[in-house]
Amino acid sequence: MSEYMDWNDEIEQDSSEFEVVPEGEYDFEVIKFERGRTDSDAKYPNCNQAIITLHVTNSVYAGEITDRLILNKKLEWKLSQFFCSISQKTKGEKVRMNWPAVPGAHGRCKITIRSYAKKTDKAGEQTGRSNNIQYLEAETAAPARRFTAGTF
């Protein structure tokens, strides 16, 4: 059964439980990149955001997770963290973000679970859970050994 729906399809499911990804370090591949806009709120004005879907894997879990990278100077550190993770930037380097090269990029991240109070219409407050993603700096390859005649 396809997960895609047509405009005239019938619907039945009333709710869905949000599945959080277990905490840990993961290898990832960017499988989807979309351009979007944030809603204006007290923290950030309405601005551009990159919505990226990652396929994450480690020895215990494999699945998908979505992250939103907000293009705002206050969050420039997270953009740098992401581009360092996919080897498009090195720490301290100034680069232009290369969004067309993001789909298919590989990196490493650390995922944690954050609990928060959420309001509901009926029961007051409930606890919600979501994931936080920290992008890890790409490991630099060891320098290639040079061949020197007469040495082993």
N, CA and C of each residue as an Amber inpcrd file, in Angstrom:
protein
   456
   0.8500000  -1.1850000   0.0000000   0.0000000   0.0000000   0.0000000
   0.8920000   1.2440000   0.0000000   0.6090000   2.1680000  -0.8730000
   1.3910000   3.3900000  -1.0020000   1.0540000   4.3550000   0.1310000
   2.0400000   5.1180000   0.5820000   1.8030000   6.1170000   1.6230000
   1.3040000   7.4390000   1.0390000   1.3310000   7.5610000  -0.2700000
   0.8800000   8.7870000  -0.9210000  -0.6340000   8.7630000  -1.0790000
  -1.2360000   9.9140000  -0.9190000  -2.6900000  10.0080000  -1.0250000
  -3.0580000  10.9320000  -2.1680000  -4.2140000  10.6620000  -2.7300000
  -4.7680000  11.5020000  -3.7770000  -5.7590000  12.4700000  -3.1280000
  -6.0920000  13.5350000  -3.8140000  -7.0010000  14.5460000  -3.2610000
  -8.3790000  13.9730000  -2.9300000  -8.8020000  12.9180000  -3.6000000
 -10.1400000  12.3550000  -3.4010000 -10.1400000  11.0730000  -2.5800000
  -9.0160000  10.6970000  -1.9500000  -8.9540000   9.4810000  -1.1340000
  -9.8170000   9.6140000   0.1090000 -10.2500000   8.4500000   0.6490000
 -10.9760000   8.4220000   1.9050000  -9.9780000   8.4120000   3.0600000
 -10.3650000   9.0060000   4.1830000  -9.5150000   9.0130000   5.3680000
 -10.2760000   8.4180000   6.5390000  -9.5350000   7.8350000   7.5060000
 -10.1670000   7.2260000   8.6670000  -9.3960000   7.4780000   9.9590000
  -8.0740000   7.4220000   9.9540000  -7.2430000   7.5010000  11.1580000
  -7.4050000   8.8610000  11.8300000  -7.7280000   8.8470000  13.1250000
  -7.9770000  10.0830000  13.8680000  -6.7320000  10.6930000  14.4840000
  -5.7800000   9.8670000  14.9010000  -4.5670000  10.4000000  15.5060000
  -3.4210000   9.4310000  15.2690000  -2.2390000   9.9370000  15.5220000
  -1.0490000   9.1330000  15.3510000  -0.0960000   9.4500000  16.4830000
   0.5060000   8.4390000  17.0510000   1.5030000   8.6500000  18.0850000
   2.8210000   9.0200000  17.4240000   3.4280000  10.0560000  17.9120000
   4.7200000  10.5030000  17.4100000   5.7860000   9.5780000  17.9730000
   6.5960000   8.9940000  17.1220000   7.6550000   8.0940000  17.5650000
   8.9560000   8.8710000  17.6860000   9.5060000   8.8910000  18.8900000
  10.8000000   9.5370000  19.0660000  11.8870000   8.5190000  18.7600000
  12.9790000   9.0010000  18.2180000  14.1330000   8.1610000  17.9170000
  14.8970000   7.9510000  19.2270000  15.3110000   6.7170000  19.5280000
  16.0650000   6.4780000  20.7680000  17.3580000   7.3000000  20.8220000
  17.7670000   7.6670000  22.0260000  18.9950000   8.4480000  22.1920000
  20.2080000   7.6470000  21.7330000  21.1810000   8.3640000  21.1860000
  22.4220000   7.7210000  20.7790000  23.0930000   8.4770000  19.6560000
  24.2380000   7.9570000  19.2140000  24.9510000   8.5120000  18.0710000
  24.5800000   7.7090000  16.8370000  24.3800000   8.4150000  15.7300000
  23.9070000   7.7980000  14.5020000  24.6910000   8.2960000  13.2920000
  24.8490000   7.4270000  12.3160000  25.2500000   7.8490000  10.9850000
  23.9650000   8.2870000  10.3020000  24.0530000   9.2640000   9.4190000
  22.8420000   9.6780000   8.7120000  23.1240000   9.9530000   7.2430000
  22.0510000   9.8880000   6.4740000  22.0380000  10.3230000   5.0780000
  20.8530000  11.2600000   4.9170000  21.0610000  12.3900000   4.2670000
  19.9580000  13.3150000   3.9990000  19.1660000  12.7340000   2.8260000
  17.9110000  12.3530000   3.0860000  17.1030000  11.7470000   2.0260000
  16.0930000  12.7170000   1.4230000  15.9120000  13.8710000   2.0940000
  14.9680000  14.8450000   1.5510000  15.3360000  16.2320000   2.0630000
  15.2180000  17.2150000   1.1920000  15.4610000  18.6110000   1.5500000
  14.3420000  19.4530000   0.9560000  13.7130000  20.2780000   1.7870000
  12.6660000  21.1800000   1.3360000  12.9550000  22.5830000   1.8560000
  12.5780000  23.5670000   1.0810000  12.6600000  24.9550000   1.5340000
  11.3160000  25.3290000   2.1360000  11.3560000  26.0390000   3.2620000
  10.1230000  26.4390000   3.9220000  10.2910000  27.7700000   4.6200000
   9.2530000  28.1800000   5.3410000   9.2650000  29.4140000   6.1320000
   8.7750000  29.0900000   7.5340000   9.3400000  29.7730000   8.5150000
   8.8800000  29.6060000   9.8930000   7.6870000  30.5160000  10.1200000
   6.9170000  30.1870000  11.1380000   5.8790000  31.0980000  11.5920000
   6.5370000  32.0830000  12.5450000   6.1140000  33.3060000  12.4980000
   6.6750000  34.3230000  13.3780000   6.2400000  34.0370000  14.8090000
   7.1880000  34.1170000  15.7470000   6.8570000  33.9580000  17.1600000
   7.7410000  34.8920000  17.9830000   7.6950000  34.7240000  19.2950000
   8.4480000  35.6160000  20.1720000   9.9600000  35.4510000  20.0070000
  10.4250000  34.2280000  19.6420000  11.8600000  33.9910000  19.5150000
  12.4180000  34.4860000  18.1900000  11.7420000  34.1600000  17.0890000
  12.2760000  34.4470000  15.7560000  11.1880000  35.0260000  14.8640000
  11.5700000  35.9670000  14.0160000  10.6010000  36.4720000  13.0410000
  10.3870000  35.4220000  11.9480000   9.4060000  35.6130000  11.1210000
   9.1650000  34.7310000   9.9860000  10.4070000  34.7420000   9.1090000
  11.0250000  33.5680000   8.8990000  12.2430000  33.5100000   8.0980000
  12.3490000  32.1630000   7.3880000  13.3250000  32.0480000   6.5040000
  13.5360000  30.8170000   5.7550000  13.9780000  29.6920000   6.6840000
  13.6240000  28.4650000   6.2950000  14.0990000  27.2980000   7.0180000
  14.2860000  26.1480000   6.0420000  15.2770000  25.3350000   6.3190000
  15.5040000  24.1170000   5.5550000  14.8870000  22.9730000   6.3480000
  14.0130000  22.2300000   5.7090000  13.3900000  21.0740000   6.3510000
  14.0820000  19.8510000   5.7630000  14.8600000  19.1660000   6.6020000
  15.6260000  18.0340000   6.0990000  15.1540000  16.7510000   6.7790000
  15.0440000  15.7040000   5.9840000  14.7020000  14.3850000   6.4970000
  15.9470000  13.5350000   6.4230000  16.2890000  12.9380000   7.5560000
  17.4840000  12.1280000   7.6560000  17.1020000  10.6610000   7.8400000
  17.8260000   9.7840000   7.1730000  17.7360000   8.3540000   7.4780000
  18.8870000   8.0910000   8.4370000  18.5640000   7.7400000   9.6950000
  19.5820000   7.5340000  10.7180000  19.7330000   6.0470000  11.0160000
  20.9730000   5.6260000  11.2610000  21.2340000   4.2240000  11.5890000
  22.3380000   4.1200000  12.6270000  22.1800000   3.1530000  13.5040000
  23.2610000   2.7090000  14.3850000  23.0340000   1.2220000  14.6180000
  23.7400000   0.6150000  15.5420000  23.6310000  -0.8340000  15.7310000
  22.2950000  -1.2590000  16.3420000  21.5170000  -0.3100000  16.8620000
  20.2730000  -0.6260000  17.5510000  19.0260000  -0.1920000  16.7740000
  19.1200000   0.8780000  15.9970000  17.9240000   1.4940000  15.4070000
  18.2270000   2.0130000  14.0080000  17.2300000   1.9360000  13.1620000
  17.2870000   2.5700000  11.8420000  15.9130000   3.1820000  11.5860000
  15.8890000   4.4160000  11.1230000  14.6190000   5.0730000  10.8560000
  14.8390000   6.4590000  10.3070000  13.7580000   7.2260000  10.2480000
  13.8130000   8.5790000   9.7080000  13.4840000   9.5930000  10.7910000
  14.0910000  10.7580000  10.6490000  13.8330000  11.8730000  11.5500000
  13.9040000  13.1570000  10.7240000  13.0820000  14.1140000  11.0650000
  13.0550000  15.3940000  10.3600000  13.6090000  16.4800000  11.2670000
  14.4020000  17.3640000  10.6910000  14.9510000  18.4890000  11.4330000
  14.7000000  19.7630000  10.6370000  14.5880000  20.8600000  11.3450000
  14.3760000  22.1660000  10.7120000  15.5700000  23.0490000  11.0450000
  16.2520000  23.4800000  10.0150000  17.3970000  24.3660000  10.1830000
  16.9310000  25.7740000   9.8310000  16.8230000  26.6230000  10.8340000
  16.2910000  27.9720000  10.6470000  17.4110000  28.8950000  10.2060000
  17.1880000  29.5990000   9.1180000  18.1830000  30.5160000   8.5740000
  18.0460000  31.8720000   9.2720000  18.6700000  31.9500000  10.4510000
  18.6270000  33.1320000  11.2810000  19.9930000  33.2560000  11.9390000
  20.5300000  34.4570000  12.0250000  21.8670000  34.6780000  12.5950000
  21.9980000  34.0890000  14.0020000  20.8940000  34.0910000  14.7890000
  20.9500000  33.5300000  16.1380000  21.1890000  32.0210000  16.1090000
  20.8640000  31.3720000  15.0010000  21.0290000  29.9250000  14.8810000
  22.0840000  29.5460000  13.8450000  22.9410000  30.4950000  13.5090000
  24.0030000  30.2300000  12.5350000  24.9000000  29.0880000  13.0050000
  25.0940000  28.9530000  14.3070000  25.9240000  27.8880000  14.8730000
  25.4110000  26.5100000  14.4630000  24.0830000  26.3380000  14.4110000
  23.5300000  25.0220000  14.0450000  23.7170000  24.7610000  12.5590000
  23.5980000  25.7870000  11.7350000  23.8670000  25.6300000  10.3050000
  25.3210000  25.2220000  10.0930000  26.2400000  25.8880000  10.8120000
  27.6610000  25.5300000  10.7120000  27.8910000  24.1020000  11.1750000
  27.2420000  23.7270000  12.2680000  27.3640000  22.3620000  12.8010000
  26.9280000  21.3430000  11.7490000  25.7920000  21.6100000  11.0830000
  25.2810000  20.7010000  10.0600000  26.2460000  20.6010000   8.8740000
  26.7000000  21.7410000   8.3530000  27.5790000  21.7180000   7.1810000
  28.9560000  21.1380000   7.5120000  29.4180000  21.2880000   8.7460000
  30.6610000  20.6150000   9.1620000  30.4500000  19.1010000   9.1930000
  29.2720000  18.6830000   9.6480000  28.9810000  17.2550000   9.7440000
  28.9600000  16.5680000   8.3830000  28.4950000  17.2760000   7.3560000
  28.4220000  16.6630000   6.0190000  29.6420000  17.0220000   5.1740000
  30.6980000  17.4800000   5.8260000  32.0030000  17.7750000   5.1900000
  31.9430000  18.8630000   4.1240000  31.0210000  19.8090000   4.2680000
  30.9810000  20.9420000   3.3450000  31.5920000  22.1920000   3.9740000
  32.0370000  22.0730000   5.2190000  32.6340000  23.2000000   5.9340000
  33.5950000  22.6280000   6.9670000  34.6480000  23.3740000   7.2450000
  35.5110000  23.0300000   8.3660000  35.3290000  24.1080000   9.4250000
  35.5480000  23.7360000  10.6690000  35.3710000  24.6730000  11.7780000
  36.1880000  25.9330000  11.5460000  35.5780000  27.0970000  11.7590000
  36.2570000  28.3720000  11.6160000  36.2930000  28.9070000  10.1930000
  35.8560000  28.1130000   9.2350000  35.8850000  28.5060000   7.8250000
  34.5770000  29.2150000   7.4570000  34.6700000  30.2170000   6.6050000
  33.5000000  30.9170000   6.0910000  33.1610000  30.3040000   4.7280000
  31.9480000  29.7810000   4.5770000  31.5290000  29.1740000   3.3080000
  30.1090000  29.5870000   2.9700000  29.7890000  29.5020000   1.6940000
  28.4190000  29.7010000   1.2280000  27.6990000  28.3540000   1.3260000
  26.5170000  28.3340000   1.9110000  25.7740000  27.0860000   2.0710000
  25.3940000  26.5450000   0.6920000  25.7500000  25.2980000   0.4200000
  25.4960000  24.6670000  -0.8710000  24.2920000  23.7280000  -0.7440000
  23.0940000  24.2790000  -0.7870000  21.8760000  23.5000000  -0.5790000
  21.6530000  22.4300000  -1.6430000  21.9720000  22.6640000  -2.9280000
  21.7690000  21.5920000  -3.9110000  22.5840000  20.3330000  -3.6090000
  23.6870000  20.4540000  -2.8520000  24.5120000  19.2990000  -2.5190000
  24.0610000  18.6020000  -1.2310000  23.0240000  19.0900000  -0.5800000
  22.5800000  18.5090000   0.6930000  21.8990000  17.1470000   0.5080000
  20.9540000  16.9790000  -0.4420000  20.3520000  15.6500000  -0.5970000
  21.4220000  14.6120000  -0.9570000  21.4050000  13.5000000  -0.2310000
  22.3890000  12.4510000  -0.4510000  23.6400000  12.5960000   0.3870000
  23.7970000  13.7360000   1.0920000  24.9790000  13.9450000   1.9290000
  24.9310000  13.0200000   3.1450000  26.1110000  12.6620000   3.6400000
  26.2390000  11.7680000   4.7940000  26.9380000  12.4950000   5.9260000
  26.5940000  12.1260000   7.1570000  27.2360000  12.7090000   8.3210000
  26.9700000  11.8670000   9.5480000  27.2280000  12.4620000  10.6870000
  27.0360000  11.7900000  11.9720000  26.3630000  12.7720000  12.9210000
  25.4780000  12.2480000  13.7770000  24.7690000  13.1100000  14.7150000
  24.5430000  12.3880000  16.0390000  24.2330000  13.1900000  17.0490000
  23.8690000  12.6640000  18.3610000  22.4310000  13.0910000  18.6080000
  21.5830000  12.1240000  18.9310000  20.1720000  12.4060000  19.1590000
  19.8580000  12.2120000  20.6370000  19.1750000  13.2050000  21.2160000
  18.7110000  13.1190000  22.5940000  17.2020000  13.3150000  22.6140000
  16.5970000  12.9580000  23.7390000  15.1480000  13.1190000  23.9040000
  14.9010000  14.2440000  24.8920000  13.9950000  15.1370000  24.5140000
  13.6280000  16.2710000  25.3590000  12.1670000  16.1060000  25.7670000
  11.8870000  16.2320000  27.0480000  10.5050000  16.1880000  27.5450000
  10.0460000  17.6130000  27.7980000   8.7750000  17.8670000  27.5580000
   8.2410000  19.2140000  27.7580000   6.7670000  19.1210000  28.1350000
   6.2530000  20.1580000  28.7670000   4.8390000  20.2220000  29.1270000
   4.0710000  20.7650000  27.9340000   3.0050000  20.0820000  27.5830000
   2.1560000  20.5750000  26.4920000   0.7300000  20.7120000  26.9960000
   0.0400000  21.6760000  26.4740000  -1.3300000  21.9280000  26.9040000
  -2.2900000  21.1520000  26.0030000  -3.3530000  20.6360000  26.6080000
  -4.4070000  19.9760000  25.8570000  -5.7230000  20.6510000  26.2060000
  -6.7180000  20.5010000  25.3540000  -8.0110000  21.1320000  25.5910000
  -8.7540000  20.5270000  26.7850000  -8.6330000  19.2030000  26.9790000
  -9.4530000  18.5240000  27.9800000  -8.7710000  18.3680000  29.3320000
  -7.5580000  17.8390000  29.3580000  -6.9590000  17.4080000  30.6220000
  -5.9370000  18.3820000  31.1930000  -5.8110000  19.5550000  30.6650000
  -4.8160000  20.4830000  31.1770000  -3.4710000  20.2540000  30.5380000
  -2.4620000  19.9320000  31.3490000  -1.1180000  19.7300000  30.8020000
  -0.7620000  18.2520000  30.7390000  -0.0560000  17.8980000  29.6920000
   0.4970000  16.5630000  29.5320000   1.9620000  16.7260000  29.1680000
   2.6950000  15.6400000  29.2600000   4.1020000  15.6880000  28.8970000
   4.2620000  15.2040000  27.4610000   5.0090000  15.9680000  26.6930000
   5.3390000  15.5760000  25.3370000   6.8150000  15.2460000  25.2560000
   7.1840000  14.5450000  24.2130000   8.5890000  14.2060000  24.0040000
   8.9490000  14.5030000  22.5570000  10.1590000  14.9960000  22.3700000
  10.6530000  15.2440000  21.0230000  12.1540000  14.9790000  21.0040000
  12.6990000  14.9390000  19.8160000  14.1320000  14.7120000  19.6740000
  14.8730000  16.0130000  19.4590000  16.0820000  16.0970000  19.9790000
  17.0380000  17.1530000  19.6600000  18.1710000  16.4950000  18.8860000
  18.6550000  17.1860000  17.8630000  19.7330000  16.6480000  17.0480000
  20.9440000  17.5650000  17.1500000  22.0710000  16.9830000  17.4870000
  23.3460000  17.6970000  17.4880000  24.1850000  17.0640000  16.3870000
  24.6000000  17.8790000  15.4270000  25.4120000  17.3690000  14.3250000
  26.8660000  17.3250000  14.7590000  27.5120000  16.1950000  14.5110000
  28.8960000  15.9990000  14.9270000  29.8350000  16.3160000  13.7790000
  30.9550000  16.9180000  14.1160000  31.9420000  17.3060000  13.1110000
  32.4570000  16.0710000  12.3850000  32.5630000  16.1720000  11.0650000
  33.0670000  15.0570000  10.2650000  34.4910000  14.7350000  10.6850000
  34.7700000  13.4540000  10.7660000  36.1280000  13.0460000  11.1100000
  37.0200000  13.3130000   9.9160000  38.1570000  13.8780000  10.1940000
  39.0920000  14.1390000   9.1040000  39.9250000  12.8950000   8.8770000
  40.1220000  12.5840000   7.6290000  40.8980000  11.3980000   7.2830000
  42.3500000  11.6030000   7.6900000  42.9880000  10.5040000   8.0450000
  44.4180000  10.5820000   8.3690000  45.1700000  10.9960000   7.1260000
  46.2150000  11.8110000   7.2580000  46.9470000  12.2450000   6.0780000
  47.5370000  11.0450000   5.3370000  47.4970000  11.1360000   4.0280000
  48.0250000  10.0440000   3.2090000  49.5210000   9.9230000   3.4260000
  49.9900000   8.6900000   3.4950000  51.4300000   8.4670000   3.6360000
  52.0890000   8.6470000   2.2970000  53.1590000   9.3290000   2.2820000
  53.8960000   9.5480000   1.0560000  54.9030000   8.4230000   0.8650000
  55.0690000   8.0290000  -0.3660000  56.0510000   7.0040000  -0.7090000
  57.4330000   7.6320000  -0.8120000  58.3690000   7.0410000  -0.1290000
  59.7480000   7.4840000  -0.2250000  60.5850000   6.2860000  -0.6570000
  61.2500000   6.4180000  -1.7720000  62.0410000   5.3010000  -2.2940000
  63.0520000   4.8200000  -1.2560000  63.1190000   3.5180000  -1.1210000
  64.1010000   2.9170000  -0.2170000  63.6440000   2.7950000   1.2210000
  62.3850000   3.2050000   1.5460000  61.8810000   3.0390000   2.9190000
  60.6510000   2.1530000   2.9100000  60.3880000   1.5750000   4.0430000
  59.2040000   0.7040000   4.1580000  58.3250000   1.1720000   5.2800000
